[in-house]
Amino acid sequence: MNFWKDPIQVTADWLMSLFTGWGMAEGLANILINLLGIVILITIMLVIDILLVWIERKVVARFQDRLGPNRVGPFGLIQPFADIIKLFIKENITPVGVDKVVYNLAPILSVFSVLILWAIIPLAPQILGVDLNVGLLYLVAAGAIGTLSIIMAGWSSNNKFALLGAFRQVAAMISYEIPMVVALLIPTVLAGTMGMLGISQAQQGMWYVFLSPLGALIFLISAVAELGRAPFDLSEGESEVVAGFHIEYSGMKFGWFYAGELLHAFTFGGFWGILFFGGYHFFGLENWGPLVAAAIVLFKALIGYWVIMWIKYTLMRIRIDHMLAFNWKFLVPLSLVVLMVTALLNTILRDASTWILGLSMFLSNALIAWITIEILRSRSRKERENAEGLAQPTMEAAQH
Amino acid sequence: MQNEWLYIGLFLIVGVALPAAALVLAWLISPKKSNPIKDSTYECGMETVGESWVQFKAQYYIFGLVFLIFDVEMVFLFPWAVALGKLPLFAVVEGIIFILILVAGLAYIWRKDALEWV
């Protein structure tokens, strides 16, 4: 078999022959090879994570009309590595009164909840950890661990600010999980599978963003809220709760929260790319080989990461009542309507050609978006009239 | 690998072990010069008044309950969504009625003003 056609399998076969040549049992060698693959994958993700720090700082600098890190190494590329060294040699301050086990476990779980997502991300048909047939449920379950890590950090810190920040963050995360899960149901309906690889392969003809632009938008918004990034970063509202749940953390423990947040954003950018923007498909470029396909997925993840950064540095923080009202009174009903329309259209037009289905899906989404905007407009007009007291009070005044 | 869940199990172990190893390394090489003032809660800030573990707002609890209802029902919808391509129209409409019951619940909660942040 050619290395460029299937690098993982070729390497695994070579290692297998090597290990069995040493007299190792086949089952043990298999586990060892997989373990090696997992360690390499996670290490690559952590290195990408270090680079994400640099990207984030450079991009935010451009948004704010600054230069960003540019002293340490070319274009400041060594800066994040210097930061890592600094985090390592910082003193770990554990305040009195903390719940030690929970306190130390929280940063580990925070980054763990992101790392385990890469087990199911298909970088290419040949390069993927495992193609779970319940992949999307696995994604939701991993998200729950992230929520858990935040409440653990807030609860164990013995600090009111941390606790309040954790409450807010958890309220946001569990609320926005509903539209997120509904948005995940849309690719499931379209592809007929929950497996990430199946969803990627089903988008060969047409990316799902053209079939369901509203689904892609809802997924993006709820992903940003799940990440706890601006405009939904209430847990870190500096003027209110200082730094939120990670206020009592220092050194590498804080570093894991920071790394986990950035990698989380990157990973959700990747999921956005895989679920709605064709996965490793890019106009036939993926046929050049699995390594090119993997590069395409990572490129799409970077684009998604950039969009999330763009949102973060453009919009301002919103109030918690606005955030929860936006979710329960707008996103949840909207996502349920989109899901119902998607399910109905896919059943009625099951035997129709892809183009008819695609066109009707797109038009139905546009129609839903238009109706939603009209309803919002009329509601806000009514509210404004109430606030300004134009129509109602004068009528009442005339009656009295 | 033959068993996918064994792979996931290995992944979970490595996923915990690597961050934990970094924390242990940081603990080994970082200085340890603690004193009571440095270790106080919210060091260099205001001292905490009263209990740190404050009672939380009841509103969070209501949102938690609403979330629970929806999340359980959403998990029920996943098998339906996977099998949708093979289901007759009748079964699809049944699923939609299930979602509409969900929407009715949401409308009830909305009417009861449980979604207002007071």
Short mmCIF file of N, CA and C in Angstrom, two decimals, chain A residues 231 234 240 316-325:
data_model
loop_
_atom_site.label_atom_id
_atom_site.label_comp_id
_atom_site.label_asym_id
_atom_site.label_seq_id
_atom_site.Cartn_x
_atom_site.Cartn_y
_atom_site.Cartn_z
N PRO A 231 -20.25 37.56 22.55
CA PRO A 231 -20.96 38.41 23.51
C PRO A 231 -21.58 37.65 24.67
N LEU A 234 -20.46 36.25 30.05
CA LEU A 234 -20.88 36.84 31.31
C LEU A 234 -20.08 36.34 32.49
N GLU A 240 -17.95 43.01 36.80
CA GLU A 240 -18.94 42.47 37.73
C GLU A 240 -18.36 41.36 38.60
N MET A 316 -20.36 43.48 21.89
CA MET A 316 -20.11 43.69 23.32
C MET A 316 -20.93 42.71 24.15
N ARG A 317 -20.55 42.62 25.42
CA ARG A 317 -21.18 41.68 26.33
C ARG A 317 -22.63 42.06 26.54
N ILE A 318 -23.53 41.04 26.56
CA ILE A 318 -24.94 41.35 26.81
C ILE A 318 -25.32 40.92 28.21
N ARG A 319 -26.47 41.44 28.65
CA ARG A 319 -26.92 41.17 30.02
C ARG A 319 -27.46 39.75 30.11
N ILE A 320 -27.50 39.21 31.33
CA ILE A 320 -27.87 37.78 31.45
C ILE A 320 -29.35 37.57 31.11
N ASP A 321 -30.22 38.53 31.47
CA ASP A 321 -31.63 38.32 31.13
C ASP A 321 -31.83 38.38 29.62
N HIS A 322 -31.08 39.27 28.96
CA HIS A 322 -31.15 39.33 27.50
C HIS A 322 -30.65 38.03 26.88
N MET A 323 -29.57 37.50 27.47
CA MET A 323 -28.98 36.30 26.91
C MET A 323 -29.95 35.13 27.01
N LEU A 324 -30.55 34.95 28.19
CA LEU A 324 -31.45 33.81 28.36
C LEU A 324 -32.74 34.01 27.57
N ALA A 325 -33.24 35.26 27.50
CA ALA A 325 -34.44 35.52 26.71
C ALA A 325 -34.16 35.26 25.23
#
